[in-house]
GROMACS .gro file of C-alpha atoms in nm:
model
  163
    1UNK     CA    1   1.528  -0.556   0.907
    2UNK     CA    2   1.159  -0.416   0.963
    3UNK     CA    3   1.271  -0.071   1.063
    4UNK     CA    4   1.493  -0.050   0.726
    5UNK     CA    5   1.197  -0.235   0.501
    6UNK     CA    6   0.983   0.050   0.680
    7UNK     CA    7   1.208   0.345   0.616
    8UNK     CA    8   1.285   0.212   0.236
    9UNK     CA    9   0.877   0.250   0.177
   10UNK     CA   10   0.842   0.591   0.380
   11UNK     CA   11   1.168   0.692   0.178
   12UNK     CA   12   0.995   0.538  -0.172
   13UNK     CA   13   0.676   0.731  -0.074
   14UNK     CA   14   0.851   1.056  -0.037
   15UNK     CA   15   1.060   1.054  -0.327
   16UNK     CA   16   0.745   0.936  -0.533
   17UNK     CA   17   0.535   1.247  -0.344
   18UNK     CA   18   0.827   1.468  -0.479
   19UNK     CA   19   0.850   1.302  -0.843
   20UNK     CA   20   0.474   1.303  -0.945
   21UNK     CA   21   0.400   1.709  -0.794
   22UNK     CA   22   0.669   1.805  -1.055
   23UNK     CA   23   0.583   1.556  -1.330
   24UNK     CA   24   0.229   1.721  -1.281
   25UNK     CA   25   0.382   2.089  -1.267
   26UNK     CA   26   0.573   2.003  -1.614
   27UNK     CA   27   0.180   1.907  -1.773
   28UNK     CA   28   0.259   1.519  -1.791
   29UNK     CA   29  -0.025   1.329  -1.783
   30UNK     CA   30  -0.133   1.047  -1.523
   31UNK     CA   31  -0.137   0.623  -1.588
   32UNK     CA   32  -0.487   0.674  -1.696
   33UNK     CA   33  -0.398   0.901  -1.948
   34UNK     CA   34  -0.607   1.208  -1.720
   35UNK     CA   35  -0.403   1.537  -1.727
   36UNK     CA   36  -0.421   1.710  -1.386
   37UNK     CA   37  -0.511   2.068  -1.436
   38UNK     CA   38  -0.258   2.316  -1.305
   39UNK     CA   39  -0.188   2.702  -1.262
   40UNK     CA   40   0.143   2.671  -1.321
   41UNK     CA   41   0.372   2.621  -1.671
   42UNK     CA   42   0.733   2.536  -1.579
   43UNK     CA   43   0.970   2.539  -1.886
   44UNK     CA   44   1.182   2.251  -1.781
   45UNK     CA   45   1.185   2.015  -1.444
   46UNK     CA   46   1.438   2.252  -1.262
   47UNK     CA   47   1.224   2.574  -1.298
   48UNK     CA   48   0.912   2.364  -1.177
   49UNK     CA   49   1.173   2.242  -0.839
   50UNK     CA   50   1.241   2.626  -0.788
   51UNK     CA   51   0.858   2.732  -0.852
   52UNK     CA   52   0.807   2.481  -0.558
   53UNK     CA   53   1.081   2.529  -0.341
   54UNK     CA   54   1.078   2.900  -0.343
   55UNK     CA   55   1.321   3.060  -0.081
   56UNK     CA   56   1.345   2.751   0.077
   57UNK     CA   57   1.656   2.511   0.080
   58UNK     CA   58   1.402   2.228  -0.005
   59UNK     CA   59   1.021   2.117   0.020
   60UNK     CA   60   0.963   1.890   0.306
   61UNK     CA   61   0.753   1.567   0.133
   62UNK     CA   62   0.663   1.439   0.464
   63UNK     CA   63   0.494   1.755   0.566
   64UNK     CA   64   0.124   1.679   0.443
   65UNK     CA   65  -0.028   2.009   0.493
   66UNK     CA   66   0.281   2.169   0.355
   67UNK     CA   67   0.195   1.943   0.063
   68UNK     CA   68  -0.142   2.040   0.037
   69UNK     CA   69  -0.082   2.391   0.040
   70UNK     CA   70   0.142   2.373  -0.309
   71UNK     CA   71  -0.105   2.211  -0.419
   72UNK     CA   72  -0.347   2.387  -0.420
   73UNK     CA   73  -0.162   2.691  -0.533
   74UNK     CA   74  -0.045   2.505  -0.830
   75UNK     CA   75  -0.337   2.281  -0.902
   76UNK     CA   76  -0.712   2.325  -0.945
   77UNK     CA   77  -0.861   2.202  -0.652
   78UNK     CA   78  -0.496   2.053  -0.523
   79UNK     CA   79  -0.504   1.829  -0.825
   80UNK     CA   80  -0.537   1.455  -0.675
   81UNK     CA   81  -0.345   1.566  -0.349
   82UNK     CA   82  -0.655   1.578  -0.206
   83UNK     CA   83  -0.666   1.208  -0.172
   84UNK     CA   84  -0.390   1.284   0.105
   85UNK     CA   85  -0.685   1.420   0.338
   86UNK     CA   86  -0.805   1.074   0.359
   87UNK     CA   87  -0.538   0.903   0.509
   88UNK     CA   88  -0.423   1.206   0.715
   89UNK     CA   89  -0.397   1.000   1.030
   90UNK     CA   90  -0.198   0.730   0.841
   91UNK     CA   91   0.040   0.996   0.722
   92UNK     CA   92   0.121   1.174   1.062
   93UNK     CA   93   0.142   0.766   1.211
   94UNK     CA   94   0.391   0.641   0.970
   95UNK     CA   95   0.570   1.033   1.000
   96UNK     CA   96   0.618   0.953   1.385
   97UNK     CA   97   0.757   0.592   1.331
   98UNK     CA   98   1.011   0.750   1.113
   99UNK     CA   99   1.135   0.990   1.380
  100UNK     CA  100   1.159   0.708   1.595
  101UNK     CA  101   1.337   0.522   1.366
  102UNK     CA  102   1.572   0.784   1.244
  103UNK     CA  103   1.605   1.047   1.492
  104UNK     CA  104   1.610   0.893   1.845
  105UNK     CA  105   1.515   1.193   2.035
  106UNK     CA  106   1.270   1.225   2.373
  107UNK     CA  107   1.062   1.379   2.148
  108UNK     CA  108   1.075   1.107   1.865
  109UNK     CA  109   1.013   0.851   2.194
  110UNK     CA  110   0.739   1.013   2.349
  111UNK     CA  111   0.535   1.070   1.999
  112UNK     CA  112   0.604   0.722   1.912
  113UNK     CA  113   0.463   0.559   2.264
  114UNK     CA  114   0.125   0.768   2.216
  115UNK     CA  115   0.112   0.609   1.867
  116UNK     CA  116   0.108   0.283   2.041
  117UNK     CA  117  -0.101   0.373   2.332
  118UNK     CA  118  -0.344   0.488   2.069
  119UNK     CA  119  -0.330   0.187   1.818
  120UNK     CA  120  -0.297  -0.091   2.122
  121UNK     CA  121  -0.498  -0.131   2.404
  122UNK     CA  122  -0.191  -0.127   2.614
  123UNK     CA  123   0.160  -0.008   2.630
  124UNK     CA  124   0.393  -0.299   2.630
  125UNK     CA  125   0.745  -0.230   2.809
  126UNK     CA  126   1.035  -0.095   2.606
  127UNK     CA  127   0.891  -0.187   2.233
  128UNK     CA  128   1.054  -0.166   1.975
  129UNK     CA  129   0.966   0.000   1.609
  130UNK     CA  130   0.995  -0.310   1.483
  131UNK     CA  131   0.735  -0.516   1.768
  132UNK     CA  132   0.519  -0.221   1.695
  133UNK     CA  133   0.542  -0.271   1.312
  134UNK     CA  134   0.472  -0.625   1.281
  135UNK     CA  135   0.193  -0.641   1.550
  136UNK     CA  136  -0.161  -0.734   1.456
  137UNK     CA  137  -0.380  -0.456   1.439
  138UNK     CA  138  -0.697  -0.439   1.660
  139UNK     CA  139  -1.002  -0.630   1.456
  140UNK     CA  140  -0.760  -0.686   1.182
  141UNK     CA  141  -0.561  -0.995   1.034
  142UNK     CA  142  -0.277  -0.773   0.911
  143UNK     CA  143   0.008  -0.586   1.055
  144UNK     CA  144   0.067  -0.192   1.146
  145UNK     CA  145   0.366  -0.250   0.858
  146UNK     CA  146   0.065  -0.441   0.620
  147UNK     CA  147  -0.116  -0.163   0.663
  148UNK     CA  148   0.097   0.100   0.578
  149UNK     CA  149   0.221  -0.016   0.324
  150UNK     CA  150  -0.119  -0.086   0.194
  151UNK     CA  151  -0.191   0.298   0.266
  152UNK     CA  152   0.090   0.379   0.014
  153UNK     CA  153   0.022   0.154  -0.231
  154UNK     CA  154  -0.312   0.377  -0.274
  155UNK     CA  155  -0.180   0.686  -0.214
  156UNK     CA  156   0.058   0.617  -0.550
  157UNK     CA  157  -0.250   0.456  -0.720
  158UNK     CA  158  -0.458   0.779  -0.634
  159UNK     CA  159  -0.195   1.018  -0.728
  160UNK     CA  160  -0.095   0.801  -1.034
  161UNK     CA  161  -0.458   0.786  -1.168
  162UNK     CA  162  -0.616   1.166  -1.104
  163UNK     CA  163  -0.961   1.173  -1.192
   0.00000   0.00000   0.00000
């Protein structure tokens, strides 16, 4: 149950990463009414998907610097994708307990346990997403999962309100 609540936010967060860079592209303005400048003038929402997938199949939404990149090209000053910088770490953490959760690979495993060695002050024996996930952080009251999803509840009120 954790592991899906987890992967239905990461999914959420992706989907919304995806939604807003386009709404953005097509000149809509944010929940504050603020416009976010742009280089860019798609004539309808497919043309602004094609603008940003170029001669790729797709644009990865979990790839932060890939992220950053567009937006910079197609923002002034990357628009409020910026805000992405400052969770960084938070982005690559909650990337690697999605690979563990969905891909199952050595490589999945072994990015996931240094996550853990680097959040806990030990490595507890065969954990789980989920034990990860819903222990307390270090000199904190709330959960890894609290947390996160508390880091993408700003990162849609950030991107949802650009300055």
């Amino acid at each position: 149950i954790v592991d899906r609540a987890f992967m239905n936010v990461f999914k959420a967060l992706e989907s919304y990463l995806e939604s807003v860079f386009i709404c953005y592209m097509m000149g809509e303005k944010g929940l504050n009414n603020n416009f976010v400048s742009r280089y860019v003038t798609p004539v309808n929402e497919e043309h602004a998907e094609r603008l940003l997938r170029g001669k790729e199949q797709y644009i990865d939404f979990t790839n932060r610097s890939q992220i950053m990149k567009f937006a910079e090209n197609f923002f002034r000053d990357g628009g409020p994708f910026g805000f992405l910088d400052s969770v960084a770490q938070d982005f690559e953490d909650m990337k690697k307990v999605r690979n563990e959760i969905s891909h199952k690979s050595i490589k999945s495993r072994r990015d996931f346990e240094r996550l853990v060695r680097s959040k806990m002050a030990e490595m507890p024996d065969n954990i789980t997403v989920s034990e990860f996930l819903m222990t307390t952080k270090p000199h904190s009251r709330m959960s890894f999962f609290e947390h996160y999803v508390d880091t993408v509840n700003a990162v849609i009120n950030k991107l949802a309100n650009p300055d």
